[in-house]
Coordinates of N, CA and C in Angstrom, one line a residue:
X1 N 1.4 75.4 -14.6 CA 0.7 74.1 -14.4 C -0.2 73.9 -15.6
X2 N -0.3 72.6 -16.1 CA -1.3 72.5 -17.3 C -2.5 71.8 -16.7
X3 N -3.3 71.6 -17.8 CA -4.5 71.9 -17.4 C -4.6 70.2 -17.1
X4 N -4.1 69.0 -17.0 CA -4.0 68.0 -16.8 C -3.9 67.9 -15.6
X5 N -2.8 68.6 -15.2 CA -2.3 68.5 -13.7 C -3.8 69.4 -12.9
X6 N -3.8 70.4 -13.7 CA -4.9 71.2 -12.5 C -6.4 70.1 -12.3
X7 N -6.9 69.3 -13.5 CA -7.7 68.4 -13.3 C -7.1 67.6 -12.5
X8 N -6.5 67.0 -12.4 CA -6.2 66.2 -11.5 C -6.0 66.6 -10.0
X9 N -5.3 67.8 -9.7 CA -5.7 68.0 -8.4 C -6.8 68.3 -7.8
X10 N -7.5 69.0 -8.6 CA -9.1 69.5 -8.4 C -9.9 68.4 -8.2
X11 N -9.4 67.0 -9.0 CA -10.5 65.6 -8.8 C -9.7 65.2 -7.2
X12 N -8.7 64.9 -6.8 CA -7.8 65.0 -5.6 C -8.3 65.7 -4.7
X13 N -8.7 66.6 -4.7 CA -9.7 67.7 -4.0 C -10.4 67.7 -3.5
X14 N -11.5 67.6 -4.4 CA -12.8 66.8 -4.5 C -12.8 65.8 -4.1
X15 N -12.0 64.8 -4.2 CA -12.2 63.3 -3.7 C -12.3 63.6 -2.3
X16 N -11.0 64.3 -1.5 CA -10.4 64.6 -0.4 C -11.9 65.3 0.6
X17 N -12.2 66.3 0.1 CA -13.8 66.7 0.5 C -14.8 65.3 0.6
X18 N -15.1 65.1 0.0 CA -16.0 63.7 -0.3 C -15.4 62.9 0.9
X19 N -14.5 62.9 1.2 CA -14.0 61.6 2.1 C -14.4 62.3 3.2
X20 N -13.8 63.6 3.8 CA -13.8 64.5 5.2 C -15.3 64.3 5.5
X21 N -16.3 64.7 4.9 CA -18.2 64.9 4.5 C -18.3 63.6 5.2
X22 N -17.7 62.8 4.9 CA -18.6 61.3 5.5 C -18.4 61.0 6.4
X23 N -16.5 61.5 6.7 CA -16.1 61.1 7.9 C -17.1 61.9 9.5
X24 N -17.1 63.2 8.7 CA -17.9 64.1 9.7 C -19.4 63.8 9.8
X25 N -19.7 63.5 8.7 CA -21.7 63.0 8.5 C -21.3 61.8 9.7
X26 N -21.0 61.0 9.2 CA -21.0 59.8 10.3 C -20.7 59.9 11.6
X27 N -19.7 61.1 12.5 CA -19.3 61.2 13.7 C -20.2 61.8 14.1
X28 N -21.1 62.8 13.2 CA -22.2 64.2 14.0 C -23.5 63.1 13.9
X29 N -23.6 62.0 13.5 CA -24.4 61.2 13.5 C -24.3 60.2 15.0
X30 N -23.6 60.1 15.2 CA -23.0 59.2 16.3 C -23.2 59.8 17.7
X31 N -23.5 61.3 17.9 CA -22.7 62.2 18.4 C -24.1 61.8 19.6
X32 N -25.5 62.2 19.1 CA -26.3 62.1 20.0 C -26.4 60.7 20.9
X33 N -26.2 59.6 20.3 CA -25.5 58.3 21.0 C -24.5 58.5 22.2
X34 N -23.6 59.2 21.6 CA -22.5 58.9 22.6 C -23.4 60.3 24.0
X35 N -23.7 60.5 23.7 CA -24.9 61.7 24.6 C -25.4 60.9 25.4
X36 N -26.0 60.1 25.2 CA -27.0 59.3 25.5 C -26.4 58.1 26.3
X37 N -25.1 57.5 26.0 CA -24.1 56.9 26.8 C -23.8 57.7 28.1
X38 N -23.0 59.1 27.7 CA -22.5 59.3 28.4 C -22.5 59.6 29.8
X39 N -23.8 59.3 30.7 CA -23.9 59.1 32.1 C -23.4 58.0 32.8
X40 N -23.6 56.9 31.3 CA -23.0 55.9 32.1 C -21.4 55.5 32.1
X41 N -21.3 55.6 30.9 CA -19.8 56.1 30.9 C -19.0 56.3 32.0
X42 N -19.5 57.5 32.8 CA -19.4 58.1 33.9 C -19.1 57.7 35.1
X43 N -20.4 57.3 35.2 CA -20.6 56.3 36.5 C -19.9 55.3 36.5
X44 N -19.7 54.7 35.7 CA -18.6 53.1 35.3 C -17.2 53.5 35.5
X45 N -16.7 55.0 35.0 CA -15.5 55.0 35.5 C -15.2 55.1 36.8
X46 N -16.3 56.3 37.6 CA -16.1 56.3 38.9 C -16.2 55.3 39.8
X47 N -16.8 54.1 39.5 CA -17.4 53.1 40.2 C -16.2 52.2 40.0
X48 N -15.4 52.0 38.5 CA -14.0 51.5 38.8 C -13.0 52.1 39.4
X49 N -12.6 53.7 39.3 CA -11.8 53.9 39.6 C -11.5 54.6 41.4
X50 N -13.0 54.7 41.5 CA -12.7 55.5 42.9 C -12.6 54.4 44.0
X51 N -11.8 54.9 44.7 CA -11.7 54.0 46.2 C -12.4 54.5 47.6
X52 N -12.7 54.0 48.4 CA -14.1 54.5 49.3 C -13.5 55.6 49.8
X53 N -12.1 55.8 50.3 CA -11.5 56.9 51.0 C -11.7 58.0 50.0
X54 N -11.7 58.0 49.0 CA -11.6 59.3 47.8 C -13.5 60.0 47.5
X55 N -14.0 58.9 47.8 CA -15.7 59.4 47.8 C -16.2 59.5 46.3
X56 N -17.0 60.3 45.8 CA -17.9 60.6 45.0 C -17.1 62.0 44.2
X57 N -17.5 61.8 43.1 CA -17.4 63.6 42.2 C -18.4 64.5 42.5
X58 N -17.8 65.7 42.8 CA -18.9 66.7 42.6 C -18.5 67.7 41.7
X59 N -19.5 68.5 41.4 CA -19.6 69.7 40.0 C -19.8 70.7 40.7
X60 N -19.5 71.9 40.9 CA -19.7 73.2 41.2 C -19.8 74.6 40.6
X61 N -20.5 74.2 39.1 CA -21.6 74.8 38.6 C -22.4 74.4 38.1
X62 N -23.9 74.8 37.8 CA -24.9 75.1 37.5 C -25.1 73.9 36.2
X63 N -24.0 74.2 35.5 CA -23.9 73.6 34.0 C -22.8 72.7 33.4
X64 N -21.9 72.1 34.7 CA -21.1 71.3 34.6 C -21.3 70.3 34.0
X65 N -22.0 69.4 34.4 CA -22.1 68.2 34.2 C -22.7 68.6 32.7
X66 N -23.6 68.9 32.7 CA -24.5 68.9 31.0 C -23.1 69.4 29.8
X67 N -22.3 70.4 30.1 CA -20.9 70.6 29.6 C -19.6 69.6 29.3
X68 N -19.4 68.8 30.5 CA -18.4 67.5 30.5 C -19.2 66.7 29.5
X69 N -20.9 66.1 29.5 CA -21.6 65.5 28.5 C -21.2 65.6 27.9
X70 N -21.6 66.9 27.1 CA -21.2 67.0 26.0 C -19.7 67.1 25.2
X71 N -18.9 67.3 25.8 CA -17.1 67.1 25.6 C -17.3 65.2 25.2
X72 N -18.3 64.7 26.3 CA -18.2 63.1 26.5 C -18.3 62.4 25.5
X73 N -19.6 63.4 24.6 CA -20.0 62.6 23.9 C -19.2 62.9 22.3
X74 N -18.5 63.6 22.2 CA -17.6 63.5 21.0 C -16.5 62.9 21.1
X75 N -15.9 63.1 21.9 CA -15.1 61.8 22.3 C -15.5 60.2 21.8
X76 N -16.6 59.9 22.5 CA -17.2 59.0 22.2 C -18.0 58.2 21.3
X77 N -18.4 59.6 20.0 CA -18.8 59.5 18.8 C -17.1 59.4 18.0
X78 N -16.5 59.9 17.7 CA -15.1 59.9 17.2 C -14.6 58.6 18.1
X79 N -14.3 57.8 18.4 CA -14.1 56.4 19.0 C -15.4 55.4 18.2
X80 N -16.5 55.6 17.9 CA -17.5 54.7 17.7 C -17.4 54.9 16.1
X81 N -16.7 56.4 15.5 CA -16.8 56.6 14.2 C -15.7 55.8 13.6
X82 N -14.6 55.8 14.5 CA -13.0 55.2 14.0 C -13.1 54.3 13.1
X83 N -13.7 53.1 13.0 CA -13.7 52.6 12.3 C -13.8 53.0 10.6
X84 N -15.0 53.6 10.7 CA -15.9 53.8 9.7 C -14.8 55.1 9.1
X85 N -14.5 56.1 10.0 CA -13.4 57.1 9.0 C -11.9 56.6 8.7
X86 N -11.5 55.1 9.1 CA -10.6 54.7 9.0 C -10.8 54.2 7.4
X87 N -11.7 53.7 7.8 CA -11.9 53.2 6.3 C -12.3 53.8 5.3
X88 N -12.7 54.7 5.4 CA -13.0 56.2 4.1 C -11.3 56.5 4.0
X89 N -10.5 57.1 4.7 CA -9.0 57.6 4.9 C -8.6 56.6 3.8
X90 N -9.0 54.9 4.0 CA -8.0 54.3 3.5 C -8.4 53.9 1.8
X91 N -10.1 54.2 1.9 CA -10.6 54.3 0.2 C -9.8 55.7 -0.8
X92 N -9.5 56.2 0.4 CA -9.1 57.6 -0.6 C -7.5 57.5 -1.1
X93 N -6.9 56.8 -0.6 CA -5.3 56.4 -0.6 C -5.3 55.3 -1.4
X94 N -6.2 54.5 -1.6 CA -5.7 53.3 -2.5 C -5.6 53.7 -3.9
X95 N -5.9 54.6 -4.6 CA -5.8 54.6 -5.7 C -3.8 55.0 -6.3
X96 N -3.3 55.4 -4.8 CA -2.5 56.2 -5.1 C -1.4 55.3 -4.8
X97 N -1.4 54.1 -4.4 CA -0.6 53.3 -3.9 C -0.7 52.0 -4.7
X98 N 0.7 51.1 -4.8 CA 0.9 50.0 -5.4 C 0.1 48.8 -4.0
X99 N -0.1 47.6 -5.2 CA -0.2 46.4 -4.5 C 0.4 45.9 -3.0
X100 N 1.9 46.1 -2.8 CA 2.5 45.7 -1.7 C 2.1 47.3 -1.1
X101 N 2.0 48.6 -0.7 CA 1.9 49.4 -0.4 C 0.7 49.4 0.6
X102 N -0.3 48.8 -0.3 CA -1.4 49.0 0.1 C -1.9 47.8 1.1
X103 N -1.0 47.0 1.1 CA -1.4 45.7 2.0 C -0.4 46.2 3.2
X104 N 0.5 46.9 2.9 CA 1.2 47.5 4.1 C 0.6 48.7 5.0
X105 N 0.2 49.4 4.1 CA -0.7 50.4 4.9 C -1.7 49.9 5.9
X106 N -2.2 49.3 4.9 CA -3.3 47.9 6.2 C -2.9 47.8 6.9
X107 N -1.9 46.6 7.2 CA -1.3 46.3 8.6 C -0.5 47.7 9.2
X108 N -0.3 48.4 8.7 CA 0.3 49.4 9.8 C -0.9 50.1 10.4
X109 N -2.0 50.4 9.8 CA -3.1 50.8 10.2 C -3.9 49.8 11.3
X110 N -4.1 48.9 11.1 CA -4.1 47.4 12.3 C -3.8 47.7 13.3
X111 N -1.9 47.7 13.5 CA -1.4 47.4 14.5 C -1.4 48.6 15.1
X112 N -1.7 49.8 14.1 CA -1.6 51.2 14.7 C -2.9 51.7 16.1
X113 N -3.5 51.0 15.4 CA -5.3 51.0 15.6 C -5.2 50.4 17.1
X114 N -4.6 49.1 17.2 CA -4.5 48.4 18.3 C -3.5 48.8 18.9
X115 N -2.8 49.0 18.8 CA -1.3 49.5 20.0 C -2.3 51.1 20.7
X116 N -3.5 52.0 20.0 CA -3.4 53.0 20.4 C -4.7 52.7 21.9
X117 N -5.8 51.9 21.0 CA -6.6 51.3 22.0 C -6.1 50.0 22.9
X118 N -5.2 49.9 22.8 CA -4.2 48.8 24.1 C -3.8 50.1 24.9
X119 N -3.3 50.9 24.6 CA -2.8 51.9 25.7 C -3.8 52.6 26.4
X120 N -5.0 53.0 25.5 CA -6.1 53.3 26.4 C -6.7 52.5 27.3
X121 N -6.6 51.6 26.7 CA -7.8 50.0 27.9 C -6.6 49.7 28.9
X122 N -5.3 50.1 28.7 CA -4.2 49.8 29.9 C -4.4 51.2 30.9
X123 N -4.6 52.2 30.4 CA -4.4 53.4 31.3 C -6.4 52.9 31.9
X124 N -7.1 53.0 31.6 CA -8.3 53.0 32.0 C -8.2 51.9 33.1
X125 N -7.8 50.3 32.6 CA -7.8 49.2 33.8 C -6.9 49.6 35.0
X126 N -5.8 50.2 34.5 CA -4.7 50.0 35.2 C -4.6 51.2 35.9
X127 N -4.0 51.9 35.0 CA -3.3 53.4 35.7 C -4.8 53.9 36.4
X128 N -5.8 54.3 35.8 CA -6.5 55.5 36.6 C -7.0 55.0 38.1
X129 N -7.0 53.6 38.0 CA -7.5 53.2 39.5 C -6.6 53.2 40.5
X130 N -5.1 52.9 40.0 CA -4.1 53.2 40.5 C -3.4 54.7 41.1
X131 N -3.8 55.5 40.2 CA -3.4 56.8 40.5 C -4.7 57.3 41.6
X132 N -6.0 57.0 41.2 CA -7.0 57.2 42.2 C -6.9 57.0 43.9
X133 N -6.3 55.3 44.0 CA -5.9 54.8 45.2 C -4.8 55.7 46.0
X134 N -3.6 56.1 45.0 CA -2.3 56.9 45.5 C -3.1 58.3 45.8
X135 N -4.0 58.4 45.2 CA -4.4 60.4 45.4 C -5.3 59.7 47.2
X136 N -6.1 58.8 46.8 CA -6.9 59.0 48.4 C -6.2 58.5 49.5
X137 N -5.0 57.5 49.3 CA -3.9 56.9 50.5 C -3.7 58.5 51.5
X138 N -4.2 60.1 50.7 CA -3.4 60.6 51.5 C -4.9 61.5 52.4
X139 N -5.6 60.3 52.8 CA -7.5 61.3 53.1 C -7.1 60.6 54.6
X140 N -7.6 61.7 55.7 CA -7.6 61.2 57.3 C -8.9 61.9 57.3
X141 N -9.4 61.3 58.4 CA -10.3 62.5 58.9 C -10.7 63.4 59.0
X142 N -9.7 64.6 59.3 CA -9.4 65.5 59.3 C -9.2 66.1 57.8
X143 N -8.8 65.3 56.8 CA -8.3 65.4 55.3 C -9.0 64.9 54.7
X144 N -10.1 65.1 54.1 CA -11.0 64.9 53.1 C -11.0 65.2 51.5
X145 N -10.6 64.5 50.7 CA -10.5 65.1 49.2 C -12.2 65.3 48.5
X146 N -12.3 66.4 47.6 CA -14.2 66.9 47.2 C -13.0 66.8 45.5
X147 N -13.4 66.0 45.3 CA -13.4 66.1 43.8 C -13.8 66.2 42.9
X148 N -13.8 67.2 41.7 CA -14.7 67.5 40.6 C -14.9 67.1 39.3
X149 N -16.1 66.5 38.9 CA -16.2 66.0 38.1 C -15.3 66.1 36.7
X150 N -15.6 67.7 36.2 CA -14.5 68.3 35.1 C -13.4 67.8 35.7
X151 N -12.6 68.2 36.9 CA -11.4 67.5 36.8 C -10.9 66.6 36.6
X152 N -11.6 65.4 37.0 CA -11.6 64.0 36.9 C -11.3 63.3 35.7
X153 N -12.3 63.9 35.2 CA -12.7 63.5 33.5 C -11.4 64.0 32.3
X154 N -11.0 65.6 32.7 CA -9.6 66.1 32.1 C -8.4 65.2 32.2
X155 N -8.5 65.0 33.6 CA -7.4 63.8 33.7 C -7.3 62.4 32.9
X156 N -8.5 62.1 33.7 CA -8.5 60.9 32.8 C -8.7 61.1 31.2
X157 N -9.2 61.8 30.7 CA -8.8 62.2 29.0 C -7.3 62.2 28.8
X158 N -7.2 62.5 29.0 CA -5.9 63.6 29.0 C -4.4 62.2 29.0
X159 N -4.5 61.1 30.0 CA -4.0 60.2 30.3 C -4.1 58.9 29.6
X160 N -5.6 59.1 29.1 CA -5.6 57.9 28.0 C -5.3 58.4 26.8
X161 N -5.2 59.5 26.4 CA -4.7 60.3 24.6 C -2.9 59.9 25.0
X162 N -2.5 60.1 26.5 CA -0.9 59.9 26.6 C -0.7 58.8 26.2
X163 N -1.5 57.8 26.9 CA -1.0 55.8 26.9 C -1.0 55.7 25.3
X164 N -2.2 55.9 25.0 CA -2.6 55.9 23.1 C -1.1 55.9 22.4
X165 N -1.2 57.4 22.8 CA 0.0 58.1 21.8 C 1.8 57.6 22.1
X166 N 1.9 56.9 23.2 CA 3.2 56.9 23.8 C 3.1 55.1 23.6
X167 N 1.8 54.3 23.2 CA 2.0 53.2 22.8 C 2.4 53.0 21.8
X168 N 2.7 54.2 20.6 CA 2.7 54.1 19.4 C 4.4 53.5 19.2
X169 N 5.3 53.6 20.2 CA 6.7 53.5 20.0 C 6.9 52.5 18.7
X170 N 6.5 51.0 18.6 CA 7.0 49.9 17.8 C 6.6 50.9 16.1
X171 N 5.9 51.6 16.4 CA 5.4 51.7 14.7 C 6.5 52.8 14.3
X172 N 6.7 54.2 15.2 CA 7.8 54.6 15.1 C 8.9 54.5 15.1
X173 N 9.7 53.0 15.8 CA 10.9 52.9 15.4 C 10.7 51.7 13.9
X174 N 9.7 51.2 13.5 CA 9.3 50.2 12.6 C 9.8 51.2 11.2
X175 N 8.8 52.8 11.5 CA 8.8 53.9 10.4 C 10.0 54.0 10.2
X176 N 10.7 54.7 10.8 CA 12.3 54.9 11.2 C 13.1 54.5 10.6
X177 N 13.1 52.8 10.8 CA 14.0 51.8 10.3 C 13.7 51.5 8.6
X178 N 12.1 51.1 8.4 CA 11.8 51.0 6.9 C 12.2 52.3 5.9
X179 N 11.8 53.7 6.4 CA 12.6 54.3 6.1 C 13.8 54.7 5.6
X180 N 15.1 54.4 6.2 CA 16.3 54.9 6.1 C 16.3 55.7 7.2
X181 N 15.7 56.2 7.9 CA 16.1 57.5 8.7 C 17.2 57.1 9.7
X182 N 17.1 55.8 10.4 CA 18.4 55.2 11.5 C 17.9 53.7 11.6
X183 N 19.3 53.1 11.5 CA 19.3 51.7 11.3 C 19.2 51.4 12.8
X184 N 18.8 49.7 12.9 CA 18.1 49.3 14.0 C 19.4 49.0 14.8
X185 N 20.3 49.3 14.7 CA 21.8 48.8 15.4 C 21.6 50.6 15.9
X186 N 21.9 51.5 15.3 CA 22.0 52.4 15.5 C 21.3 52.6 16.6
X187 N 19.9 52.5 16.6 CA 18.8 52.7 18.1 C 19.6 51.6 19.4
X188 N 20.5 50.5 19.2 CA 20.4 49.5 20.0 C 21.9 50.5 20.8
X189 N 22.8 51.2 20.1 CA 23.4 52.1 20.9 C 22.9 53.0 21.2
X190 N 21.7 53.4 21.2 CA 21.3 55.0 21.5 C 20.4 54.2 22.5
X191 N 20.4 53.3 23.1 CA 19.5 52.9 24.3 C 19.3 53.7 25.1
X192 N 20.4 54.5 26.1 CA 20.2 54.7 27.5 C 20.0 56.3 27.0
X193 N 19.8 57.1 25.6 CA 19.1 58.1 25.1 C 17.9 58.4 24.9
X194 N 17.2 56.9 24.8 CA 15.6 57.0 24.1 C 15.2 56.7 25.2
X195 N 15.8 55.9 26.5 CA 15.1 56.2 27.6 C 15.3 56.9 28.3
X196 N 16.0 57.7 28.5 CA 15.9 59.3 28.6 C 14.8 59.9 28.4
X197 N 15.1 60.0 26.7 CA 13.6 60.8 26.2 C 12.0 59.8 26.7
X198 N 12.4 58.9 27.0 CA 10.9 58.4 27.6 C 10.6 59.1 28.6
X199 N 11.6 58.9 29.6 CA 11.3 59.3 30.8 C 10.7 60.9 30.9
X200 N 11.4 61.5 30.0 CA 11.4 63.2 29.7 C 9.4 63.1 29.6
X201 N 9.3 62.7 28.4 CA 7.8 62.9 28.0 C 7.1 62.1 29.0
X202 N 7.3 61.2 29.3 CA 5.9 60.1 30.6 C 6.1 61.4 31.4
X203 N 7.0 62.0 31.8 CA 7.1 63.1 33.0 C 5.9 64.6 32.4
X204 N 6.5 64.9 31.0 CA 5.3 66.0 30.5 C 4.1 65.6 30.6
X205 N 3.7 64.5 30.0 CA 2.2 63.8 29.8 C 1.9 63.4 31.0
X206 N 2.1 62.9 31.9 CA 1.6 62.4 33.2 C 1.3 63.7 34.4
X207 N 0.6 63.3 35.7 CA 0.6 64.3 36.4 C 1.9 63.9 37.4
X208 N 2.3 64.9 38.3 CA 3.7 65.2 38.5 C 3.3 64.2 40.0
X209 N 3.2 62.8 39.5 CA 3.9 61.7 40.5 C 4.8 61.0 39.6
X210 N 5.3 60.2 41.1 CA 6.4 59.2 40.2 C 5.5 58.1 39.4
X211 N 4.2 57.3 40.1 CA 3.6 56.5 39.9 C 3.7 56.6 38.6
X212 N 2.6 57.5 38.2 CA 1.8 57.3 36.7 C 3.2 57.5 35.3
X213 N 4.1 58.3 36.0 CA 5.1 58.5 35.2 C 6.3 57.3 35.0
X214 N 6.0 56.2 35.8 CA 6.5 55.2 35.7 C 5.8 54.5 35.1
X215 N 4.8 54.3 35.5 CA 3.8 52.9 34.7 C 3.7 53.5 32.9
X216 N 3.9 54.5 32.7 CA 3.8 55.0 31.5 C 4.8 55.1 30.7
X217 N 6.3 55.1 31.6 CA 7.7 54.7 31.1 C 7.8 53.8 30.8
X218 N 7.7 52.4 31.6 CA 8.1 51.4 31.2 C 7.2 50.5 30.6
X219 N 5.5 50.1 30.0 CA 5.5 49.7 29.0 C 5.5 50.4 27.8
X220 N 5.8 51.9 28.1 CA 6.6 52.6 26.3 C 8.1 52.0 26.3
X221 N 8.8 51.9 27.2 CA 10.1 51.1 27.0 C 10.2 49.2 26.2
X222 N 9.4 49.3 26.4 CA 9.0 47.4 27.0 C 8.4 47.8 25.2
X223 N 7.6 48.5 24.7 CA 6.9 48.4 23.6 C 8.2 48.7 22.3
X224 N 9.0 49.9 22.7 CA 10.4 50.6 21.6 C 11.0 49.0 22.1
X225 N 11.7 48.2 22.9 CA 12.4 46.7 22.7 C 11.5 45.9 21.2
X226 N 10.5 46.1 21.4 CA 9.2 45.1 20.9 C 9.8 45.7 19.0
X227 N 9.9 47.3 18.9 CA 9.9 47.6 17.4 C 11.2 47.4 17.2
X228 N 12.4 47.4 18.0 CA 13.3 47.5 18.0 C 13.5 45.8 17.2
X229 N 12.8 44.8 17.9 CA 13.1 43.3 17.6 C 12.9 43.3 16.1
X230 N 11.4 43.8 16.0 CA 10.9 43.8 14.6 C 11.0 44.3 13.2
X231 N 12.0 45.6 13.7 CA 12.8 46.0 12.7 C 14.0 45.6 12.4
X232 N 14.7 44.9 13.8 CA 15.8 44.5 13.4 C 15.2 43.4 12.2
X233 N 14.4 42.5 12.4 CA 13.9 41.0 11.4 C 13.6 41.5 10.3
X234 N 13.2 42.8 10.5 CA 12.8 43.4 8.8 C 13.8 44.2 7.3
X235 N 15.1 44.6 8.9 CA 16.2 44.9 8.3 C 16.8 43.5 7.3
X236 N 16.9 42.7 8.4 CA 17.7 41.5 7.9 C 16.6 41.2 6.6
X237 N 15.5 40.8 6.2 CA 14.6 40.1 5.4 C 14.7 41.1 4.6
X238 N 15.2 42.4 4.3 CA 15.4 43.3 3.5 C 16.7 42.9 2.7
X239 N 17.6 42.8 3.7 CA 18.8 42.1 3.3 C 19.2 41.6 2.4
X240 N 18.2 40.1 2.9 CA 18.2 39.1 2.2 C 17.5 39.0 1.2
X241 N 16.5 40.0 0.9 CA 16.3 39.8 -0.5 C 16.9 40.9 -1.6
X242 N 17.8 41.5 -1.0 CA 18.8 42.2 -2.4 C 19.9 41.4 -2.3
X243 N 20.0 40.8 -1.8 CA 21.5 40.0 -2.5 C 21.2 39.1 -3.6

């Protein structure tokens, strides 16, 4: 390697450092905020999600709750930072990228951005009050559910990183198709395959009811139709401009 190339990776480096510093200075800055949220946080979820038969959270140690805090509040500092390390990510990439590249990265970063917090704000409105209602449909008198706070909270983490991540379908069959990896005709016969593999993962990611594993199948189904349209339009518009 000559000494051009090693300068240049070393400034590459360096840049790369520089970018990670801010992204972190600004989340560990955030962090006591989301601390400082995080009771209510809390209470807001329980207050939407629980239903009167299911009751209240309880903690059964000493140092629970001050523990989930603080899990809460990085979560919630990395959500308040997004922005801000989005846009460091995307200062460091532009030098390295052409004109149309870079206006594409944008919008894939957009819609990426949005399709991940659409899936969270759907699992939070939708699913957790839903799945909450289905867990206490099964409380009698006799049957009382004590639910723990840590639990509660794992779940519901745990369910909104699923919706996020499993909303992402349109961008990965978009990637796919822009790519070369499989043409959009190709996906349109592998249908009753990819919902398969839906059903496969809603089934890992979810907890082991049908509910949540359904409401999580079918708008990731409903969303791969959605990239499937969009790459077919992008195939064709590719088309038509090499002829």
């Amino acid at each position: 390697m000559n000494s051009d190339s090693e300068n240049t990776l070393i400034a590459h480096l360096d840049a790369l450092r520089g970018t990670l510093l801010r992204c972190v200075t600004v989340t560990a800055a955030l962090y006591p905020v989301g601390y400082l949220v995080s009771p209510q946080v809390i209470t807001a979820l329980v207050q939407w999600c629980f239903p009167e038969s299911v009751g209240k959270l309880h903690y059964f140690a000493p140092m629970e709750v001050f523990w989930v805090q603080l899990k809460l509040a990085l979560i919630l500092a990395l959500v308040m930072a997004y922005p801000w390390n989005v846009l460091q990510l995307w200062r460091f990439l532009l030098p390295a990228l052409y004109d149309g590249e870079r206006r594409a990265l944008g919008w894939w970063i957009v819609f990426s951005s949005a399709l991940f917090f659409g899936g969270v704000a759907f699992c939070t409105g939708v699913i957790l009050p839903m799945l909450m209602n289905f867990s206490g449909g099964f409380a009698t008198p006799e049957l009382q559910p004590i639910l723990g706070l840590a639990n509660f909270l794992n779940l519901a983490g745990w369910l909104m990183l699923a919706f996020g991540v499993m909303f992402q379908a349109p961008i990965v069959v978009l990637l796919a198709v822009r790519f070369g990896v499989i043409s959009a005709e190709s996906l349109r016969k592998k249908r009753a395959y990819i919902m398969t593999a839906i059903l496969i993962v809603a089934a890992i990611l979810t907890p082991p009811d049908i509910v949540s594993q359904v409401m999580l199948a079918v708008p990731t189904w409903l969303l791969f139709e959605l990239g499937l349209f969009l790459a077919a339009k992008m195939e064709h518009k590719q088309e038509s401009e090499s002829i």
